[in-house]
Amino acid sequence: MKRVVIVGGGVIGLSCAVRLRQGGAQVTLLEAEAEHATVFSPAASAAAAGMLAPLERAPSPHEAVSLDSFGLWRTRQHGAEWADGVRFDGAVVLNASEADAAAFCANAERQGRRATPLSAGQFSKRTGFATRIQNAVFVDDEGVADPLRVLSGLAMQARAMGALIEYNTDAASLSAHAVVAHDDRVFEADAIVLAPGAWATERIMAAAPSLKRIRPGKGQLVQVELKRSLPVTLRGGDFYMAQRREDVVLGATMELDRYDRVADKARTGELLASAERALPGEIAPAGRAWAGIRPMSPDGWPMIGPDCEGVFVAAGHSRNGWLLAPITAEIISAYVFGAEIAPEWAALSPARFGTA
Ligand SMILES: Cc1cc2nc3c(=O)[nH]c(=O)nc-3n(C[C@H](O)[C@H](O)[C@H](O)COP(=O)(O)OP(=O)(O)OC[C@H]3O[C@@H](n4cnc5c(N)ncnc54)[C@H](O)[C@@H]3O)c2cc1C
């Protein structure tokens, strides 16, 4: 049986743990933090909005992979421990002009997906807001994961399948066939998967130089109150709003090269002001705001594939780690078990950036 050690227990590491166990590997996952994550935990995954949004206005180089990953969320939900943490209600996308709305619909249609232009009245019906907004589009293929619920569900699922998850265990260094923890425990492996988010140390980067390309991208979210629950995700030009299991979040800032996880009133105030301009009098802050650190890659797409001998990276998911978690696990599993790598998967290899 192939022994795989995964470093990092965010949505990427946990998704890989489940998938690799399904494939028959013996899986050990090492996570530096404690088990019960909150929005203030260092993992980007816990702080995220959790939107599963594969469609954009313009074509993008890895759009097929995004749609495949969205499809995997739907199929894997059935019977999963985290099933009640994911919803697929679609999204309303705001556009600055009729031309932008038409471009969104055309791009969705080109990919075989449905996007429906909404009149101002239909916007109100879809969203429950009294404000009537022109040029909005409804997209069927969009969802949202409640991060804390799904992270705990993925951990339950991985354990139920026989994976060993070691929380409070910092991977201090690694070689091709072993990971050494901060307390000197040695975890031997036939393959190592690195999913450390934006938190790789110098010693981890020495064993997997492609991780040096990742920069931190601070993102802030504000919890908001609406007069009624939001039946869909709302995506505007400079803000979005997502209804999760127990709250609605308004997001998100993008502040590169920041590792601090402090929410500041100036930036969250800008988010609230953008939402207020679009929907006057409809949104009130609910009292909580927080920040997470996204692992940003040079092109905004993840690096998934081999780095040094026996070491695979699954990192740099930037703004779309939740969306892309299931396909990441699929690709990593193919590499670990030596299966065929589809060209669109190979295109996400860290090798696309050359030698770090
Ligand atoms: C505000 C905000 C909003 C977002 N919204 C969305 C969204 O709506 N949709 C979407 O798809 N994505 C969103 N994202 C992006 C998404 O959250 C990230 O891309 C994704 O969570 C990255 O997951 P990860 O598992 O790679 O990293 P992380 O979640 O950061 O997890 C990495 C884990 O590795 C652990 N670790 C690091 N080094 C070690 C070590 N040496 N030993 C042991 N453990 C280690 C860390 O403790 C951490 O728990 C958002 C992010 C933020 C911050």
mmCIF file of C-alpha atoms and ligand atoms in Angstrom:
data_model
loop_
_atom_site.group_PDB
_atom_site.id
_atom_site.type_symbol
_atom_site.label_atom_id
_atom_site.label_comp_id
_atom_site.label_asym_id
_atom_site.label_seq_id
_atom_site.Cartn_x
_atom_site.Cartn_y
_atom_site.Cartn_z
ATOM 1 C CA MET A 1 0.000 0.000 0.000
ATOM 2 C CA LYS A 2 1.369 3.427 -0.960
ATOM 3 C CA ARG A 3 2.156 5.588 2.093
ATOM 4 C CA VAL A 4 1.313 9.258 1.534
ATOM 5 C CA VAL A 5 2.017 12.078 3.966
ATOM 6 C CA ILE A 6 0.094 15.319 3.393
ATOM 7 C CA VAL A 7 1.306 18.579 4.941
ATOM 8 C CA GLY A 8 -1.542 21.038 5.573
ATOM 9 C CA GLY A 9 -5.135 20.489 6.652
ATOM 10 C CA GLY A 10 -6.957 23.272 4.812
ATOM 11 C CA VAL A 11 -9.570 22.432 2.185
ATOM 12 C CA ILE A 12 -6.836 21.322 -0.233
ATOM 13 C CA GLY A 13 -4.990 18.956 2.117
ATOM 14 C CA LEU A 14 -8.206 17.454 3.493
ATOM 15 C CA SER A 15 -9.704 16.948 0.014
ATOM 16 C CA CYS A 16 -6.507 15.187 -1.052
ATOM 17 C CA ALA A 17 -6.647 12.987 2.073
ATOM 18 C CA VAL A 18 -10.161 11.784 1.231
ATOM 19 C CA ARG A 19 -9.358 11.173 -2.427
ATOM 20 C CA LEU A 20 -6.065 9.363 -1.765
ATOM 21 C CA ARG A 21 -7.749 7.075 0.776
ATOM 22 C CA GLN A 22 -10.439 6.321 -1.812
ATOM 23 C CA GLY A 23 -7.640 5.332 -4.177
ATOM 24 C CA GLY A 24 -6.218 2.934 -1.576
ATOM 25 C CA ALA A 25 -3.274 4.886 -0.148
ATOM 26 C CA GLN A 26 -2.305 4.830 3.510
ATOM 27 C CA VAL A 27 -2.752 8.505 4.386
ATOM 28 C CA THR A 28 -1.297 10.597 7.198
ATOM 29 C CA LEU A 29 -2.114 14.316 7.267
ATOM 30 C CA LEU A 30 -0.073 16.728 9.403
ATOM 31 C CA GLU A 31 -1.669 20.036 10.403
ATOM 32 C CA ALA A 32 0.176 22.594 12.513
ATOM 33 C CA GLU A 33 -2.956 24.094 14.065
ATOM 34 C CA ALA A 34 -5.559 22.690 16.456
ATOM 35 C CA GLU A 35 -8.489 20.720 15.090
ATOM 36 C CA HIS A 36 -11.414 23.067 15.646
ATOM 37 C CA ALA A 37 -10.952 25.907 13.186
ATOM 38 C CA THR A 38 -12.621 29.284 13.537
ATOM 39 C CA VAL A 39 -12.686 32.173 11.081
ATOM 40 C CA PHE A 40 -9.678 33.532 12.975
ATOM 41 C CA SER A 41 -7.553 30.400 12.314
ATOM 42 C CA PRO A 42 -4.524 30.815 10.030
ATOM 43 C CA ALA A 43 -5.980 28.549 7.331
ATOM 44 C CA ALA A 44 -7.339 30.598 4.431
ATOM 45 C CA SER A 45 -9.932 27.881 4.034
ATOM 46 C CA ALA A 46 -11.565 28.667 7.391
ATOM 47 C CA ALA A 47 -11.692 32.419 6.741
ATOM 48 C CA ALA A 48 -13.046 32.199 3.172
ATOM 49 C CA ALA A 49 -16.483 33.021 1.826
ATOM 50 C CA GLY A 50 -16.640 29.574 0.218
ATOM 51 C CA MET A 51 -18.191 30.534 -3.112
ATOM 52 C CA LEU A 52 -18.079 27.874 -5.818
ATOM 53 C CA ALA A 53 -18.137 30.180 -8.839
ATOM 54 C CA PRO A 54 -16.781 28.603 -12.023
ATOM 55 C CA LEU A 55 -18.166 31.101 -14.562
ATOM 56 C CA GLU A 56 -16.718 34.511 -15.416
ATOM 57 C CA ARG A 57 -17.412 37.165 -18.032
ATOM 58 C CA ALA A 58 -14.281 36.498 -20.103
ATOM 59 C CA PRO A 59 -12.713 33.215 -21.256
ATOM 60 C CA SER A 60 -9.990 31.965 -18.921
ATOM 61 C CA PRO A 61 -7.211 29.437 -19.569
ATOM 62 C CA HIS A 62 -8.345 26.814 -17.054
ATOM 63 C CA GLU A 63 -12.118 27.299 -17.274
ATOM 64 C CA ALA A 64 -12.761 23.634 -18.146
ATOM 65 C CA VAL A 65 -10.947 22.547 -14.973
ATOM 66 C CA SER A 66 -13.052 25.000 -12.938
ATOM 67 C CA LEU A 67 -16.289 23.606 -14.344
ATOM 68 C CA ASP A 68 -15.138 20.030 -13.770
ATOM 69 C CA SER A 69 -14.332 20.869 -10.164
ATOM 70 C CA PHE A 70 -17.748 22.449 -9.688
ATOM 71 C CA GLY A 71 -19.294 19.257 -11.089
ATOM 72 C CA LEU A 72 -17.290 17.185 -8.597
ATOM 73 C CA TRP A 73 -18.677 19.237 -5.680
ATOM 74 C CA ARG A 74 -22.170 18.303 -6.861
ATOM 75 C CA THR A 75 -21.504 14.589 -7.308
ATOM 76 C CA ARG A 76 -19.343 14.133 -4.194
ATOM 77 C CA GLN A 77 -21.930 15.865 -1.993
ATOM 78 C CA HIS A 78 -24.275 12.866 -2.021
ATOM 79 C CA GLY A 79 -23.900 10.937 1.222
ATOM 80 C CA ALA A 80 -20.822 12.890 2.303
ATOM 81 C CA GLU A 81 -20.323 13.930 5.941
ATOM 82 C CA TRP A 82 -20.263 17.588 4.808
ATOM 83 C CA ALA A 83 -23.293 17.415 2.486
ATOM 84 C CA ASP A 84 -25.366 19.851 4.551
ATOM 85 C CA GLY A 85 -22.610 22.459 4.290
ATOM 86 C CA VAL A 86 -22.894 23.006 0.536
ATOM 87 C CA ARG A 87 -25.732 24.591 -1.416
ATOM 88 C CA PHE A 88 -26.227 25.087 -5.130
ATOM 89 C CA ASP A 89 -28.691 27.953 -5.443
ATOM 90 C CA GLY A 90 -27.008 29.791 -8.312
ATOM 91 C CA ALA A 91 -25.844 33.399 -8.344
ATOM 92 C CA VAL A 92 -26.933 36.799 -9.542
ATOM 93 C CA VAL A 93 -24.056 38.614 -11.226
ATOM 94 C CA LEU A 94 -24.202 42.412 -11.488
ATOM 95 C CA ASN A 95 -22.887 44.023 -14.680
ATOM 96 C CA ALA A 96 -21.946 47.628 -15.390
ATOM 97 C CA SER A 97 -23.693 47.661 -18.788
ATOM 98 C CA GLU A 98 -25.957 45.709 -21.093
ATOM 99 C CA ALA A 99 -22.876 44.817 -23.152
ATOM 100 C CA ASP A 100 -21.168 43.313 -20.074
ATOM 101 C CA ALA A 101 -24.303 41.304 -19.271
ATOM 102 C CA ALA A 102 -24.428 40.023 -22.857
ATOM 103 C CA ALA A 103 -20.723 39.109 -22.686
ATOM 104 C CA PHE A 104 -21.323 37.132 -19.491
ATOM 105 C CA CYS A 105 -24.211 35.221 -21.047
ATOM 106 C CA ALA A 106 -22.259 34.549 -24.248
ATOM 107 C CA ASN A 107 -19.276 33.221 -22.321
ATOM 108 C CA ALA A 108 -21.486 30.912 -20.250
ATOM 109 C CA GLU A 109 -23.287 29.684 -23.346
ATOM 110 C CA ARG A 110 -19.984 28.983 -25.121
ATOM 111 C CA GLN A 111 -19.193 26.607 -22.241
ATOM 112 C CA GLY A 112 -22.618 24.972 -22.450
ATOM 113 C CA ARG A 113 -23.929 26.682 -19.299
ATOM 114 C CA ARG A 114 -27.016 28.790 -18.770
ATOM 115 C CA ALA A 115 -26.955 32.455 -17.803
ATOM 116 C CA THR A 116 -30.234 34.376 -17.949
ATOM 117 C CA PRO A 117 -30.483 38.180 -18.196
ATOM 118 C CA LEU A 118 -32.773 39.625 -15.504
ATOM 119 C CA SER A 119 -34.996 42.668 -15.768
ATOM 120 C CA ALA A 120 -34.848 45.076 -12.804
ATOM 121 C CA GLY A 121 -38.040 43.498 -11.449
ATOM 122 C CA GLN A 122 -36.697 39.990 -11.871
ATOM 123 C CA PHE A 123 -33.551 41.049 -9.988
ATOM 124 C CA SER A 124 -35.723 41.945 -6.993
ATOM 125 C CA LYS A 125 -37.639 38.673 -7.186
ATOM 126 C CA ARG A 126 -34.460 36.579 -7.400
ATOM 127 C CA THR A 127 -32.607 38.317 -4.586
ATOM 128 C CA GLY A 128 -35.349 39.611 -2.278
ATOM 129 C CA PHE A 129 -33.860 43.136 -2.372
ATOM 130 C CA ALA A 130 -36.250 46.068 -2.864
ATOM 131 C CA THR A 131 -33.672 47.898 -5.007
ATOM 132 C CA ARG A 132 -34.200 47.278 -8.696
ATOM 133 C CA ILE A 133 -30.952 46.762 -10.571
ATOM 134 C CA GLN A 134 -30.510 46.673 -14.345
ATOM 135 C CA ASN A 135 -28.158 44.389 -16.312
ATOM 136 C CA ALA A 136 -28.011 41.561 -13.779
ATOM 137 C CA VAL A 137 -27.678 37.954 -14.928
ATOM 138 C CA PHE A 138 -28.746 34.766 -13.154
ATOM 139 C CA VAL A 139 -26.326 31.827 -13.330
ATOM 140 C CA ASP A 140 -27.511 28.313 -12.468
ATOM 141 C CA ASP A 141 -24.077 26.779 -12.020
ATOM 142 C CA GLU A 142 -22.887 28.350 -8.827
ATOM 143 C CA GLY A 143 -22.908 27.350 -5.183
ATOM 144 C CA VAL A 144 -21.452 28.096 -1.803
ATOM 145 C CA ALA A 145 -19.732 25.930 0.792
ATOM 146 C CA ASP A 146 -19.940 26.810 4.472
ATOM 147 C CA PRO A 147 -16.199 26.634 5.211
ATOM 148 C CA LEU A 148 -16.226 25.615 8.866
ATOM 149 C CA ARG A 149 -18.920 22.988 8.365
ATOM 150 C CA VAL A 150 -17.246 21.480 5.314
ATOM 151 C CA LEU A 151 -13.751 21.485 6.818
ATOM 152 C CA SER A 152 -14.954 19.546 9.848
ATOM 153 C CA GLY A 153 -16.996 17.256 7.572
ATOM 154 C CA LEU A 154 -13.984 16.539 5.355
ATOM 155 C CA ALA A 155 -11.900 15.676 8.417
ATOM 156 C CA MET A 156 -14.677 13.334 9.621
ATOM 157 C CA GLN A 157 -14.885 11.754 6.185
ATOM 158 C CA ALA A 158 -11.116 11.260 5.902
ATOM 159 C CA ARG A 159 -10.960 9.675 9.359
ATOM 160 C CA ALA A 160 -13.988 7.451 8.718
ATOM 161 C CA MET A 161 -12.133 6.149 5.653
ATOM 162 C CA GLY A 162 -9.051 5.365 7.727
ATOM 163 C CA ALA A 163 -6.803 8.410 7.264
ATOM 164 C CA LEU A 164 -4.720 9.467 10.247
ATOM 165 C CA ILE A 165 -4.937 13.204 10.944
ATOM 166 C CA GLU A 166 -2.355 14.628 13.315
ATOM 167 C CA TYR A 167 -3.383 18.125 14.443
ATOM 168 C CA ASN A 168 -0.941 20.357 16.399
ATOM 169 C CA THR A 169 1.827 18.796 14.301
ATOM 170 C CA ASP A 170 4.101 21.156 12.433
ATOM 171 C CA ALA A 171 6.088 19.587 9.593
ATOM 172 C CA ALA A 172 9.564 20.997 10.216
ATOM 173 C CA SER A 173 11.493 19.481 7.308
ATOM 174 C CA LEU A 174 11.259 16.814 4.673
ATOM 175 C CA SER A 175 13.244 14.605 2.365
ATOM 176 C CA ALA A 176 12.074 12.488 -0.589
ATOM 177 C CA HIS A 177 10.837 9.734 1.711
ATOM 178 C CA ALA A 178 10.035 11.238 5.082
ATOM 179 C CA VAL A 179 8.565 14.244 6.873
ATOM 180 C CA VAL A 180 10.046 15.231 10.227
ATOM 181 C CA ALA A 181 7.704 16.970 12.674
ATOM 182 C CA HIS A 182 8.660 19.760 15.113
ATOM 183 C CA ASP A 183 8.738 17.172 17.909
ATOM 184 C CA ASP A 184 11.176 14.957 15.906
ATOM 185 C CA ARG A 185 8.602 12.339 15.000
ATOM 186 C CA VAL A 186 9.422 10.910 11.564
ATOM 187 C CA PHE A 187 6.621 10.092 9.111
ATOM 188 C CA GLU A 188 7.924 7.855 6.337
ATOM 189 C CA ALA A 189 6.296 8.180 2.936
ATOM 190 C CA ASP A 190 6.379 6.887 -0.620
ATOM 191 C CA ALA A 191 4.900 10.232 -1.681
ATOM 192 C CA ILE A 192 4.583 13.601 0.048
ATOM 193 C CA VAL A 193 1.855 16.128 -0.808
ATOM 194 C CA LEU A 194 2.486 19.729 0.248
ATOM 195 C CA ALA A 195 -0.649 21.820 0.804
ATOM 196 C CA PRO A 196 0.634 24.497 3.212
ATOM 197 C CA GLY A 197 -1.345 27.431 1.797
ATOM 198 C CA ALA A 198 0.615 30.661 2.162
ATOM 199 C CA TRP A 199 2.517 29.307 5.181
ATOM 200 C CA ALA A 200 5.458 27.299 3.791
ATOM 201 C CA THR A 201 8.630 27.861 5.821
ATOM 202 C CA GLU A 202 12.151 28.214 4.372
ATOM 203 C CA ARG A 203 12.861 24.566 5.154
ATOM 204 C CA ILE A 204 9.714 23.358 3.415
ATOM 205 C CA MET A 205 10.498 25.597 0.437
ATOM 206 C CA ALA A 206 14.011 24.159 0.295
ATOM 207 C CA ALA A 207 12.457 20.745 -0.404
ATOM 208 C CA ALA A 208 9.850 22.142 -2.827
ATOM 209 C CA PRO A 209 11.211 25.324 -4.452
ATOM 210 C CA SER A 210 8.023 25.993 -6.448
ATOM 211 C CA LEU A 211 6.393 27.074 -3.162
ATOM 212 C CA LYS A 212 8.677 30.147 -3.207
ATOM 213 C CA ARG A 213 6.400 31.573 -5.890
ATOM 214 C CA ILE A 214 3.463 31.906 -3.522
ATOM 215 C CA ARG A 215 2.723 35.351 -2.093
ATOM 216 C CA PRO A 216 0.249 36.112 0.669
ATOM 217 C CA GLY A 217 -2.961 37.877 -0.384
ATOM 218 C CA LYS A 218 -4.872 39.180 2.608
ATOM 219 C CA GLY A 219 -8.642 39.142 2.218
ATOM 220 C CA GLN A 220 -11.163 40.687 4.594
ATOM 221 C CA LEU A 221 -14.804 39.712 5.040
ATOM 222 C CA VAL A 222 -17.645 41.362 6.973
ATOM 223 C CA GLN A 223 -20.641 39.543 8.375
ATOM 224 C CA VAL A 224 -23.824 41.403 7.403
ATOM 225 C CA GLU A 225 -27.508 41.413 8.248
ATOM 226 C CA LEU A 226 -30.208 41.587 5.608
ATOM 227 C CA LYS A 227 -33.928 42.064 6.060
ATOM 228 C CA ARG A 228 -34.485 38.526 4.750
ATOM 229 C CA SER A 229 -32.215 35.626 3.863
ATOM 230 C CA LEU A 230 -30.430 35.818 0.523
ATOM 231 C CA PRO A 231 -31.635 33.005 -1.766
ATOM 232 C CA VAL A 232 -28.643 33.230 -4.142
ATOM 233 C CA THR A 233 -25.058 34.446 -4.104
ATOM 234 C CA LEU A 234 -24.725 38.045 -5.296
ATOM 235 C CA ARG A 235 -21.591 39.052 -7.208
ATOM 236 C CA GLY A 236 -20.963 42.722 -7.967
ATOM 237 C CA GLY A 237 -17.948 44.469 -9.505
ATOM 238 C CA ASP A 238 -16.302 45.397 -6.205
ATOM 239 C CA PHE A 239 -18.125 43.253 -3.658
ATOM 240 C CA TYR A 240 -19.960 39.968 -3.275
ATOM 241 C CA MET A 241 -22.404 38.565 -0.771
ATOM 242 C CA ALA A 242 -22.809 34.888 0.066
ATOM 243 C CA GLN A 243 -25.479 33.252 2.214
ATOM 244 C CA ARG A 244 -23.926 30.354 4.137
ATOM 245 C CA ARG A 245 -25.553 28.005 6.660
ATOM 246 C CA GLU A 246 -25.653 30.492 9.496
ATOM 247 C CA ASP A 247 -24.548 33.864 8.179
ATOM 248 C CA VAL A 248 -24.222 36.186 5.202
ATOM 249 C CA VAL A 249 -20.747 37.474 4.373
ATOM 250 C CA LEU A 250 -19.757 40.505 2.353
ATOM 251 C CA GLY A 251 -16.341 40.351 0.696
ATOM 252 C CA ALA A 252 -13.601 40.685 -0.007
ATOM 253 C CA THR A 253 -10.472 42.816 -0.086
ATOM 254 C CA MET A 254 -7.254 41.828 -1.867
ATOM 255 C CA GLU A 255 -4.101 43.100 -0.173
ATOM 256 C CA LEU A 256 -0.947 41.503 -1.535
ATOM 257 C CA ASP A 257 2.110 40.730 0.605
ATOM 258 C CA ARG A 258 0.247 41.053 3.899
ATOM 259 C CA TYR A 259 0.445 38.262 6.480
ATOM 260 C CA ASP A 260 -1.414 40.075 9.275
ATOM 261 C CA ARG A 261 -4.885 38.765 9.969
ATOM 262 C CA VAL A 262 -6.329 41.914 11.462
ATOM 263 C CA ALA A 263 -9.572 43.253 10.007
ATOM 264 C CA ASP A 264 -9.411 47.036 9.731
ATOM 265 C CA LYS A 265 -12.392 49.386 9.668
ATOM 266 C CA ALA A 266 -11.058 51.398 6.718
ATOM 267 C CA ARG A 267 -11.078 48.436 4.334
ATOM 268 C CA THR A 268 -14.218 46.739 5.637
ATOM 269 C CA GLY A 269 -15.878 50.177 5.507
ATOM 270 C CA GLU A 270 -15.051 50.336 1.775
ATOM 271 C CA LEU A 271 -16.773 46.998 1.238
ATOM 272 C CA LEU A 272 -19.849 48.170 3.130
ATOM 273 C CA ALA A 273 -19.886 51.444 1.174
ATOM 274 C CA SER A 274 -19.766 49.563 -2.173
ATOM 275 C CA ALA A 275 -22.661 47.368 -1.120
ATOM 276 C CA GLU A 276 -24.583 50.410 0.165
ATOM 277 C CA ARG A 277 -24.125 52.229 -3.166
ATOM 278 C CA ALA A 278 -25.583 49.253 -5.049
ATOM 279 C CA LEU A 279 -28.327 48.408 -2.530
ATOM 280 C CA PRO A 280 -29.095 51.524 -0.460
ATOM 281 C CA GLY A 281 -30.455 50.850 3.029
ATOM 282 C CA GLU A 282 -30.587 47.061 2.558
ATOM 283 C CA ILE A 283 -27.399 45.883 4.285
ATOM 284 C CA ALA A 284 -26.209 46.430 7.859
ATOM 285 C CA PRO A 285 -22.971 45.184 9.449
ATOM 286 C CA ALA A 286 -23.632 42.286 11.849
ATOM 287 C CA GLY A 287 -20.690 43.081 14.118
ATOM 288 C CA ARG A 288 -17.997 40.649 13.022
ATOM 289 C CA ALA A 289 -15.206 41.007 10.473
ATOM 290 C CA TRP A 290 -12.071 38.946 9.916
ATOM 291 C CA ALA A 291 -9.178 38.425 7.526
ATOM 292 C CA GLY A 292 -7.555 35.391 5.947
ATOM 293 C CA ILE A 293 -4.381 34.947 3.931
ATOM 294 C CA ARG A 294 -4.837 33.541 0.445
ATOM 295 C CA PRO A 295 -1.939 31.624 -1.152
ATOM 296 C CA MET A 296 -1.504 33.665 -4.363
ATOM 297 C CA SER A 297 0.343 32.148 -7.353
ATOM 298 C CA PRO A 298 1.871 34.304 -10.117
ATOM 299 C CA ASP A 299 -1.065 33.718 -12.511
ATOM 300 C CA GLY A 300 -3.863 33.218 -9.971
ATOM 301 C CA TRP A 301 -4.182 29.490 -10.764
ATOM 302 C CA PRO A 302 -2.939 26.697 -8.497
ATOM 303 C CA MET A 303 0.279 24.760 -8.844
ATOM 304 C CA ILE A 304 -0.623 21.071 -8.815
ATOM 305 C CA GLY A 305 1.954 18.428 -9.610
ATOM 306 C CA PRO A 306 5.472 17.175 -8.970
ATOM 307 C CA ASP A 307 8.229 19.358 -7.580
ATOM 308 C CA CYS A 308 11.275 17.400 -6.325
ATOM 309 C CA GLU A 309 11.513 13.597 -6.302
ATOM 310 C CA GLY A 310 8.597 12.070 -4.421
ATOM 311 C CA VAL A 311 7.229 15.498 -3.513
ATOM 312 C CA PHE A 312 4.035 16.931 -5.017
ATOM 313 C CA VAL A 313 2.657 20.406 -4.441
ATOM 314 C CA ALA A 314 -1.024 21.366 -4.257
ATOM 315 C CA ALA A 315 -0.791 25.048 -3.475
ATOM 316 C CA GLY A 316 -1.292 28.595 -4.713
ATOM 317 C CA HIS A 317 -5.046 28.356 -5.200
ATOM 318 C CA SER A 318 -5.353 32.120 -4.865
ATOM 319 C CA ARG A 319 -9.008 33.257 -4.901
ATOM 320 C CA ASN A 320 -10.479 29.886 -5.903
ATOM 321 C CA GLY A 321 -9.251 27.232 -3.491
ATOM 322 C CA TRP A 322 -12.734 26.193 -2.452
ATOM 323 C CA LEU A 323 -13.950 25.892 -6.014
ATOM 324 C CA LEU A 324 -10.852 23.978 -7.131
ATOM 325 C CA ALA A 325 -10.384 21.629 -4.156
ATOM 326 C CA PRO A 326 -12.083 18.521 -5.637
ATOM 327 C CA ILE A 327 -10.242 18.674 -8.978
ATOM 328 C CA THR A 328 -6.975 19.324 -7.132
ATOM 329 C CA ALA A 329 -7.490 16.112 -5.190
ATOM 330 C CA GLU A 330 -8.279 14.291 -8.432
ATOM 331 C CA ILE A 331 -5.085 15.530 -10.113
ATOM 332 C CA ILE A 332 -2.878 14.785 -7.084
ATOM 333 C CA SER A 333 -4.344 11.307 -6.881
ATOM 334 C CA ALA A 334 -3.501 10.707 -10.560
ATOM 335 C CA TYR A 335 0.104 11.779 -9.987
ATOM 336 C CA VAL A 336 0.517 9.713 -6.806
ATOM 337 C CA PHE A 337 -0.922 6.542 -8.347
ATOM 338 C CA GLY A 338 0.856 7.057 -11.677
ATOM 339 C CA ALA A 339 -2.360 7.429 -13.695
ATOM 340 C CA GLU A 340 -2.573 9.323 -16.962
ATOM 341 C CA ILE A 341 -2.404 13.112 -16.601
ATOM 342 C CA ALA A 342 -4.875 14.920 -18.876
ATOM 343 C CA PRO A 343 -3.341 17.853 -20.806
ATOM 344 C CA GLU A 344 -5.522 20.382 -18.942
ATOM 345 C CA TRP A 345 -4.213 18.944 -15.655
ATOM 346 C CA ALA A 346 -0.581 19.030 -16.818
ATOM 347 C CA ALA A 347 -1.132 22.715 -17.657
ATOM 348 C CA LEU A 348 -1.449 23.382 -13.912
ATOM 349 C CA SER A 349 1.919 21.833 -13.065
ATOM 350 C CA PRO A 350 4.338 24.102 -11.148
ATOM 351 C CA ALA A 351 6.723 23.520 -14.075
ATOM 352 C CA ARG A 352 4.761 26.112 -16.071
ATOM 353 C CA PHE A 353 6.708 28.833 -14.241
ATOM 354 C CA GLY A 354 10.136 27.294 -14.905
ATOM 355 C CA THR A 355 12.684 26.680 -12.160
ATOM 356 C CA ALA A 356 12.064 28.658 -8.966
HETATM 357 C C1 LIG B 1 -11.360 36.333 2.634
HETATM 358 C C2 LIG B 1 -11.222 35.178 1.697
HETATM 359 C C3 LIG B 1 -12.286 34.839 0.880
HETATM 360 C C4 LIG B 1 -12.170 33.742 0.013
HETATM 361 N N1 LIG B 1 -13.256 33.379 -0.721
HETATM 362 C C5 LIG B 1 -13.183 32.311 -1.531
HETATM 363 C C6 LIG B 1 -14.334 31.898 -2.244
HETATM 364 O O1 LIG B 1 -15.410 32.479 -2.110
HETATM 365 N N2 LIG B 1 -14.217 30.822 -3.070
HETATM 366 C C7 LIG B 1 -13.033 30.140 -3.223
HETATM 367 O O2 LIG B 1 -12.993 29.180 -4.002
HETATM 368 N N3 LIG B 1 -11.922 30.516 -2.533
HETATM 369 C C8 LIG B 1 -11.974 31.583 -1.709
HETATM 370 N N4 LIG B 1 -10.871 31.992 -1.016
HETATM 371 C C9 LIG B 1 -9.591 31.344 -1.311
HETATM 372 C C10 LIG B 1 -9.461 30.012 -0.596
HETATM 373 O O3 LIG B 1 -9.863 30.175 0.736
HETATM 374 C C11 LIG B 1 -8.006 29.513 -0.665
HETATM 375 O O4 LIG B 1 -7.563 29.448 -1.995
HETATM 376 C C12 LIG B 1 -7.925 28.099 -0.059
HETATM 377 O O5 LIG B 1 -8.538 28.075 1.197
HETATM 378 C C13 LIG B 1 -6.491 27.632 0.080
HETATM 379 O O6 LIG B 1 -6.541 26.403 0.753
HETATM 380 P P1 LIG B 1 -5.241 25.663 1.255
HETATM 381 O O7 LIG B 1 -5.684 24.399 1.875
HETATM 382 O O8 LIG B 1 -4.247 25.616 0.137
HETATM 383 O O9 LIG B 1 -4.581 26.662 2.313
HETATM 384 P P2 LIG B 1 -4.999 26.966 3.823
HETATM 385 O O10 LIG B 1 -6.455 26.946 3.992
HETATM 386 O O11 LIG B 1 -4.267 28.185 4.230
HETATM 387 O O12 LIG B 1 -4.444 25.713 4.617
HETATM 388 C C14 LIG B 1 -3.072 25.457 4.743
HETATM 389 C C15 LIG B 1 -2.861 24.727 6.050
HETATM 390 O O13 LIG B 1 -1.536 24.226 6.080
HETATM 391 C C16 LIG B 1 -1.081 24.304 7.410
HETATM 392 N N5 LIG B 1 0.388 24.277 7.363
HETATM 393 C C17 LIG B 1 1.228 25.144 6.746
HETATM 394 N N6 LIG B 1 2.502 24.771 6.911
HETATM 395 C C18 LIG B 1 2.467 23.644 7.669
HETATM 396 C C19 LIG B 1 3.472 22.782 8.190
HETATM 397 N N7 LIG B 1 4.773 22.998 7.955
HETATM 398 N N8 LIG B 1 3.093 21.714 8.924
HETATM 399 C C20 LIG B 1 1.784 21.443 9.160
HETATM 400 N N9 LIG B 1 0.796 22.240 8.691
HETATM 401 C C21 LIG B 1 1.127 23.311 7.954
HETATM 402 C C22 LIG B 1 -1.633 25.630 7.903
HETATM 403 O O14 LIG B 1 -1.697 25.652 9.314
HETATM 404 C C23 LIG B 1 -3.007 25.638 7.262
HETATM 405 O O15 LIG B 1 -3.991 25.106 8.107
HETATM 406 C C24 LIG B 1 -10.958 33.031 -0.093
HETATM 407 C C25 LIG B 1 -9.901 33.356 0.752
HETATM 408 C C26 LIG B 1 -10.025 34.411 1.649
HETATM 409 C C27 LIG B 1 -8.890 34.725 2.562
#
